[in-house]
Tab-separated table of C-alpha atoms and ligand atoms in Angstrom:
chain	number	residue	atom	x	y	z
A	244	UNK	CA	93.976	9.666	102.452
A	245	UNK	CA	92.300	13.095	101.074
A	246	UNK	CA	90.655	15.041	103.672
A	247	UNK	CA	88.272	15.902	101.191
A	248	UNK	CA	86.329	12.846	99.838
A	249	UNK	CA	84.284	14.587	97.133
A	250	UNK	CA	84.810	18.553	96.013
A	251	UNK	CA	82.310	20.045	93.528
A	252	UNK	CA	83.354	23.794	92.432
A	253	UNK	CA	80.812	26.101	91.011
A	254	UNK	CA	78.954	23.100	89.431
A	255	UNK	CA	75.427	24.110	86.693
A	256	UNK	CA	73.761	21.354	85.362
A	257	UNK	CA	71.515	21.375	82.461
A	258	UNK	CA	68.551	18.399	82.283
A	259	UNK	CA	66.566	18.289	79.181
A	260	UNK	CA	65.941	22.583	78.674
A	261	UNK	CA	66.026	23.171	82.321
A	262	UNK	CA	69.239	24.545	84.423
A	263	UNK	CA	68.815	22.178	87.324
A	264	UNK	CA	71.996	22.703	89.279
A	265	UNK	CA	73.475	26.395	89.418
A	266	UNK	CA	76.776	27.464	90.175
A	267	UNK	CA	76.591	25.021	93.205
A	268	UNK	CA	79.516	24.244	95.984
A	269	UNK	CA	79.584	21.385	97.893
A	270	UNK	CA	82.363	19.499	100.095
A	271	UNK	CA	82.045	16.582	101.597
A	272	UNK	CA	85.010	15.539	103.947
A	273	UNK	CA	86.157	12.427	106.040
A	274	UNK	CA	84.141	11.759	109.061
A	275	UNK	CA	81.331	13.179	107.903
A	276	UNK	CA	77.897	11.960	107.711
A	277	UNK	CA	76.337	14.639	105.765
A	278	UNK	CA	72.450	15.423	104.740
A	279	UNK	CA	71.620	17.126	101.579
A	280	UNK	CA	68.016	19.021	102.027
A	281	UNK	CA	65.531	20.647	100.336
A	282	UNK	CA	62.003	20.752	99.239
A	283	UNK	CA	60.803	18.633	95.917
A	284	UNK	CA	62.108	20.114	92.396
A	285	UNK	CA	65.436	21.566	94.506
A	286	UNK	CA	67.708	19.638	92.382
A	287	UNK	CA	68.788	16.974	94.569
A	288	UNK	CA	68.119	13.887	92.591
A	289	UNK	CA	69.636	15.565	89.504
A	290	UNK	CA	72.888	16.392	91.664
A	291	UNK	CA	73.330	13.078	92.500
A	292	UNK	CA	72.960	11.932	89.401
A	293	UNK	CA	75.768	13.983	88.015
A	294	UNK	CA	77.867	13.456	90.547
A	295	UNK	CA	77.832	9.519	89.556
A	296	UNK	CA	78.072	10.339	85.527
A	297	UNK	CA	74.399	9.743	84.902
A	298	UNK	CA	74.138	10.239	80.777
A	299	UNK	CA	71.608	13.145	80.049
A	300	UNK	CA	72.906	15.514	83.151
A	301	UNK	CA	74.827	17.872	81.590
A	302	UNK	CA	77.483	19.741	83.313
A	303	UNK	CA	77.571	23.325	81.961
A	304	UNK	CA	80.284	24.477	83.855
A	305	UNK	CA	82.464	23.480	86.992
A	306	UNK	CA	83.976	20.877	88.492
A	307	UNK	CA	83.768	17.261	90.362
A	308	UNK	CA	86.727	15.696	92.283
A	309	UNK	CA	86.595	12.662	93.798
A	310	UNK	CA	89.245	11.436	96.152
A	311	UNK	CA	91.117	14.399	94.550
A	312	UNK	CA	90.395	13.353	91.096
A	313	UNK	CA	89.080	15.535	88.421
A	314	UNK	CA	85.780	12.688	87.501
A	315	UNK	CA	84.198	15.832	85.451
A	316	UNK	CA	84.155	14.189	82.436
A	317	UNK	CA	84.570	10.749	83.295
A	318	UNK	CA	81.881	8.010	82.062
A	319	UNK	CA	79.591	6.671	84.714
A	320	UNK	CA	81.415	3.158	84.802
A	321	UNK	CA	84.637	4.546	86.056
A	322	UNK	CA	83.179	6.308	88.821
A	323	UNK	CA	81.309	3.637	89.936
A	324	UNK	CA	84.858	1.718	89.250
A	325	UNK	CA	86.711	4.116	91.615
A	326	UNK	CA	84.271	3.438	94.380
A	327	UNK	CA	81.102	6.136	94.092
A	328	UNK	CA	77.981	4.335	94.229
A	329	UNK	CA	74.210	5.976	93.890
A	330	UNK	CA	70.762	4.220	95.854
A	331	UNK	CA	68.184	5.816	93.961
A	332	UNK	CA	65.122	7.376	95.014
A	333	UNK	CA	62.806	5.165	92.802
A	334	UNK	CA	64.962	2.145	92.301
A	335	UNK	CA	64.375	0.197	88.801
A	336	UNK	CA	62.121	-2.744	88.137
A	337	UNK	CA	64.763	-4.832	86.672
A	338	UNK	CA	62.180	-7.258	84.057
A	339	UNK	CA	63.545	-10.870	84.575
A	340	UNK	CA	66.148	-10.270	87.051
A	341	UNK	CA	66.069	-11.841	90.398
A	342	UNK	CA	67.418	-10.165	93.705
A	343	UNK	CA	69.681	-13.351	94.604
A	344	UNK	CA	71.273	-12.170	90.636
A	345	UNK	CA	72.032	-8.965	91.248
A	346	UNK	CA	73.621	-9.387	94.746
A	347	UNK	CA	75.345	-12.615	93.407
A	348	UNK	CA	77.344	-10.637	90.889
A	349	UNK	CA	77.944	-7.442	92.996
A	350	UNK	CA	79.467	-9.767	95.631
A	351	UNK	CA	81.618	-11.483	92.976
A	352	UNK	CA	83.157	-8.184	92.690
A	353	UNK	CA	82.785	-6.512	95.829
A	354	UNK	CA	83.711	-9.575	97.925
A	355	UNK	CA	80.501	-10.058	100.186
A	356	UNK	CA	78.321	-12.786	100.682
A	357	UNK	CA	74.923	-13.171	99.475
A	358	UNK	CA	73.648	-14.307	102.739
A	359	UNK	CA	75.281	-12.146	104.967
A	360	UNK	CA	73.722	-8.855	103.180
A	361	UNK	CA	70.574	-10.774	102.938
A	362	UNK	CA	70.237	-11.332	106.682
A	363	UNK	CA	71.372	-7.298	107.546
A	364	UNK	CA	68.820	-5.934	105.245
A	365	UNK	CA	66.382	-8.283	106.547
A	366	UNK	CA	65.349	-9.151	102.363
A	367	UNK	CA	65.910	-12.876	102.778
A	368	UNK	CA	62.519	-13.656	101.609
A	369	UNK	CA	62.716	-11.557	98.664
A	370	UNK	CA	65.835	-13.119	97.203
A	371	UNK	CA	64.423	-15.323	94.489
A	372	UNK	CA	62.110	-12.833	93.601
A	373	UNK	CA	62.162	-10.516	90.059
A	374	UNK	CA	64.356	-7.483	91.765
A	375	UNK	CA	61.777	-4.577	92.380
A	376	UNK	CA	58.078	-6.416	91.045
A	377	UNK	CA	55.320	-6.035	93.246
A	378	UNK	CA	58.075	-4.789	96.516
A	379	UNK	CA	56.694	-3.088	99.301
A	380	UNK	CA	58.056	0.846	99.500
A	381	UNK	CA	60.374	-0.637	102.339
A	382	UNK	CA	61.504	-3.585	100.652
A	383	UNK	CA	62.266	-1.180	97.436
A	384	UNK	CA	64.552	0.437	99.850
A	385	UNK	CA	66.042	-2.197	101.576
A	386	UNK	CA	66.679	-3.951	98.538
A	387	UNK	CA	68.085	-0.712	97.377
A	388	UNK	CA	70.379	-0.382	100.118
A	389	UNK	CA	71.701	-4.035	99.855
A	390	UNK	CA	72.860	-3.839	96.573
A	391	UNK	CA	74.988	-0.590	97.565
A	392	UNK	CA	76.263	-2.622	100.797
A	393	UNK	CA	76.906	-6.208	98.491
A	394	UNK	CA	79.287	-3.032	96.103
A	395	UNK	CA	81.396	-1.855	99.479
A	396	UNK	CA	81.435	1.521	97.937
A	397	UNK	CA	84.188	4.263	99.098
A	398	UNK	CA	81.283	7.022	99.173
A	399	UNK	CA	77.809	6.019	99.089
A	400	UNK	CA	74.934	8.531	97.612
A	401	UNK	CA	71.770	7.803	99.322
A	402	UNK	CA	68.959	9.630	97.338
A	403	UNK	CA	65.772	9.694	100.086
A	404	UNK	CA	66.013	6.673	101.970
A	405	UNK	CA	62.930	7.513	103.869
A	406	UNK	CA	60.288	7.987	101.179
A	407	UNK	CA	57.541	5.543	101.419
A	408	UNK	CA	59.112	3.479	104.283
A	409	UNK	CA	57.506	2.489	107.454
A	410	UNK	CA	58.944	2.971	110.736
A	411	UNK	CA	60.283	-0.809	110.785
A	412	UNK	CA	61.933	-0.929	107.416
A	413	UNK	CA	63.123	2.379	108.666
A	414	UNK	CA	64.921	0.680	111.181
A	415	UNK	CA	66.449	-1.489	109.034
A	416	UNK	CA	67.239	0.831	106.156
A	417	UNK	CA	69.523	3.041	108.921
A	418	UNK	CA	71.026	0.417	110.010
A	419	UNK	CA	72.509	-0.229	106.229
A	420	UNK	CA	73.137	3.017	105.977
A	421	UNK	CA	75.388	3.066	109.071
A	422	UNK	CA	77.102	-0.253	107.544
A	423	UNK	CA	77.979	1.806	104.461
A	424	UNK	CA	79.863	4.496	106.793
A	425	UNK	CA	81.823	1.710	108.345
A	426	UNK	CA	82.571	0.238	105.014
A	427	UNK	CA	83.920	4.182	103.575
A	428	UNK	CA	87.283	4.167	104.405
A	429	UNK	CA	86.890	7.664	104.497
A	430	UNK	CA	83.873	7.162	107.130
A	431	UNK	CA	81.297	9.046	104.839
A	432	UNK	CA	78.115	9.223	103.387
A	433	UNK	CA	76.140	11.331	101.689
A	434	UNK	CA	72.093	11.153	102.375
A	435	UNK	CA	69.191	12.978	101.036
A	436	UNK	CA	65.874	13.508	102.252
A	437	UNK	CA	63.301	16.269	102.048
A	438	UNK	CA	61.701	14.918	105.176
A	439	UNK	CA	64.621	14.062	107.654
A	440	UNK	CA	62.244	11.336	109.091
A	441	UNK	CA	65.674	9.063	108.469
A	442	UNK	CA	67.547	11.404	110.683
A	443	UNK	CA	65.874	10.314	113.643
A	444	UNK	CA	68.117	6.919	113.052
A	445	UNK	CA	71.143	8.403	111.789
A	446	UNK	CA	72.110	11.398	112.593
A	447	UNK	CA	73.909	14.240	110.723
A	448	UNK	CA	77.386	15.735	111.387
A	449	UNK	CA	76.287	18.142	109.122
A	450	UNK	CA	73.814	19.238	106.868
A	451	UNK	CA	73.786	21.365	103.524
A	452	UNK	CA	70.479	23.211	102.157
A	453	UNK	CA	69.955	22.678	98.533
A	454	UNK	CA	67.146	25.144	97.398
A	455	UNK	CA	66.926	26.390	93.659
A	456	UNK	CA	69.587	24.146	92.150
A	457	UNK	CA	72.329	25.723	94.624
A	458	UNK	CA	73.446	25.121	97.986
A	459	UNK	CA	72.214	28.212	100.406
A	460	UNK	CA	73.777	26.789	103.745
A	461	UNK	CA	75.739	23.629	105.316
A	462	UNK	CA	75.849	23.585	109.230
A	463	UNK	CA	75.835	21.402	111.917
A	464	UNK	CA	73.141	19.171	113.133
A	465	UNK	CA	71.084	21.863	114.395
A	466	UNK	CA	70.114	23.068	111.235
A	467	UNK	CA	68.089	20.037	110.257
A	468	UNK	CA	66.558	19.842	113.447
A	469	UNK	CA	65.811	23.579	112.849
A	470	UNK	CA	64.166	22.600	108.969
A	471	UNK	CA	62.043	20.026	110.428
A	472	UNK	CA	60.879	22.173	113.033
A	473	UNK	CA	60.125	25.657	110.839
A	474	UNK	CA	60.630	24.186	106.901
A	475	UNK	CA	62.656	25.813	104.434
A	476	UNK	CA	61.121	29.061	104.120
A	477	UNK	CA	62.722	30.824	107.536
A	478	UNK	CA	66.315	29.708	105.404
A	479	UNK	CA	66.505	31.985	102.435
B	113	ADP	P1	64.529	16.855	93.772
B	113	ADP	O1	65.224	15.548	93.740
B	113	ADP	O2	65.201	17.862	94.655
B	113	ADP	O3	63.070	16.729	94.111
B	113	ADP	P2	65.095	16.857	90.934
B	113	ADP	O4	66.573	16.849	90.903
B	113	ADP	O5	64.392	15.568	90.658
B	113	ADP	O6	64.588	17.492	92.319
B	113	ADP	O7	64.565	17.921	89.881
B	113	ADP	C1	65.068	19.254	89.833
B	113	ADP	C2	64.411	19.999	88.693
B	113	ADP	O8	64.908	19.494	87.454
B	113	ADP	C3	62.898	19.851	88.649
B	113	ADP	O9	62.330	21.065	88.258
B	113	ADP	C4	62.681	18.770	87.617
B	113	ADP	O10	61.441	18.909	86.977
B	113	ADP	C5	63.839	19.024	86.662
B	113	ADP	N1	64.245	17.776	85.974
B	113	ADP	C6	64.761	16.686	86.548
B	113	ADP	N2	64.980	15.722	85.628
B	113	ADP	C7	64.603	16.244	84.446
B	113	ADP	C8	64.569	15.764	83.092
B	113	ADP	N3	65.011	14.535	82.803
B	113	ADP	N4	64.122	16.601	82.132
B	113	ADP	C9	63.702	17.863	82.431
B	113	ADP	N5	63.691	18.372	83.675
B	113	ADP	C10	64.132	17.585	84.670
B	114	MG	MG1	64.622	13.657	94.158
């Protein structure tokens, strides 16, 4: 087993006309529950996105290993194939798909059970319903976060778990999220938030500052506590 689940070298990103991610390092080893940060328009949806192979995110120059594979280049399928899997900060109304569906054939593959997913993300109720139409900002999320749990992925990317959830869904949504560490059998995960409300529930082993499409700083827990407390401006 690497040490190093995911390695990104000197990464820039282009999106549409704009540079989005700039010569940006980031490692995230076993063990390691670790919390990507920054403000709005940093650049952290965008890395995620290119980290999982999303068409449209251009990578300019650098490089992505994954469980010490070069992935650079590699089609979003395959990563998704080796075992990288993305929640996403706005999850997709999916038009005429219901939720029992979705988790029905990501269990096929990934070996779960409907119900037992179902019953941790507290989304029973919502099963038979079209998967995102008319969910509550928690649901959205929990529903979110059962799909990733019903794929066992080997490295979760959790893009703000937090936004527009209330403090019970939050619960729940933390809970899932410590599920996926257990599942890793590298024991990681990688979360962003730009509030760190979720890190009240799970906490960081460390946590990387992502301001201006580049990493600034990764540290220890102290440092988000030390964000939350004085925001990002004290960092640069
Ligand atoms: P964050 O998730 O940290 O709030 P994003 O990664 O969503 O930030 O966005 C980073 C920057 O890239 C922003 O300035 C945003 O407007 C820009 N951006 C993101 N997606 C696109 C796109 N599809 N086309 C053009 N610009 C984009
Ligand atoms: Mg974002």
């Amino acid at each position: 087993m690497p040490n190093i689940v995911l390695s990104i070298e000197n990464l820039s990103v282009s999106v549409g006309s704009r540079i989005a991610i700039k010569d940006l390092n980031l490692e995230v080893p076993n063990n390691t529950i670790l919390y990507l940060l920054g403000p709005n328009g940093a650049g952290k949806s965008t890395l995620l996105r290119t980290i999982i192979g999303y068409p449209g995110y251009n990578v300019l120059t650098g490089v992505i290993h994954f469980e010490n594979e070069d992935v650079t280049d590699k089609p979003m399928e395959y990563r998704v194939s080796k075992g990288l899997a993305l929640a996403h900060q706005i999850p997709p109304k999916l038009v005429g798909i219901r939720v029992i569906d979705l988790l029905s054939t990501l269990c096929k593959r990934g070996g779960c059970t409907i119900n037992d997913v179902a019953k941790e993300m507290e989304i029973e109720h919502l099963l038979y319903r079209e998967f995102g139409k008319g969910f509550s900002g928690g649901e959205l999320k929990r529903v979110e976060i059962a799909t990733l749990l019903a794929q066992r992925p080997r490295l979760a990317l959790v893009d703000e778990p937090d936004t527009g959830v209330d403090v019970d869904s939050i619960e729940i949504v933390a809970r899932g999220l410590k599920k996926l560490v257990e599942f890793s059998p590298h024991k990681s995960i990688v979360i962003v938030t730009h509030t760190a409300f979720i890190a009240r529930y799970i906490e960081p082993d460390t946590t990387c500052i992502l301001l201006n499409g580049s990493i600034i700083r990764c540290g220890e827990a102290e440092l988000l506590y030390k964000v939350m407390r004085h925001g990002f401006k004290g960092l640069v």
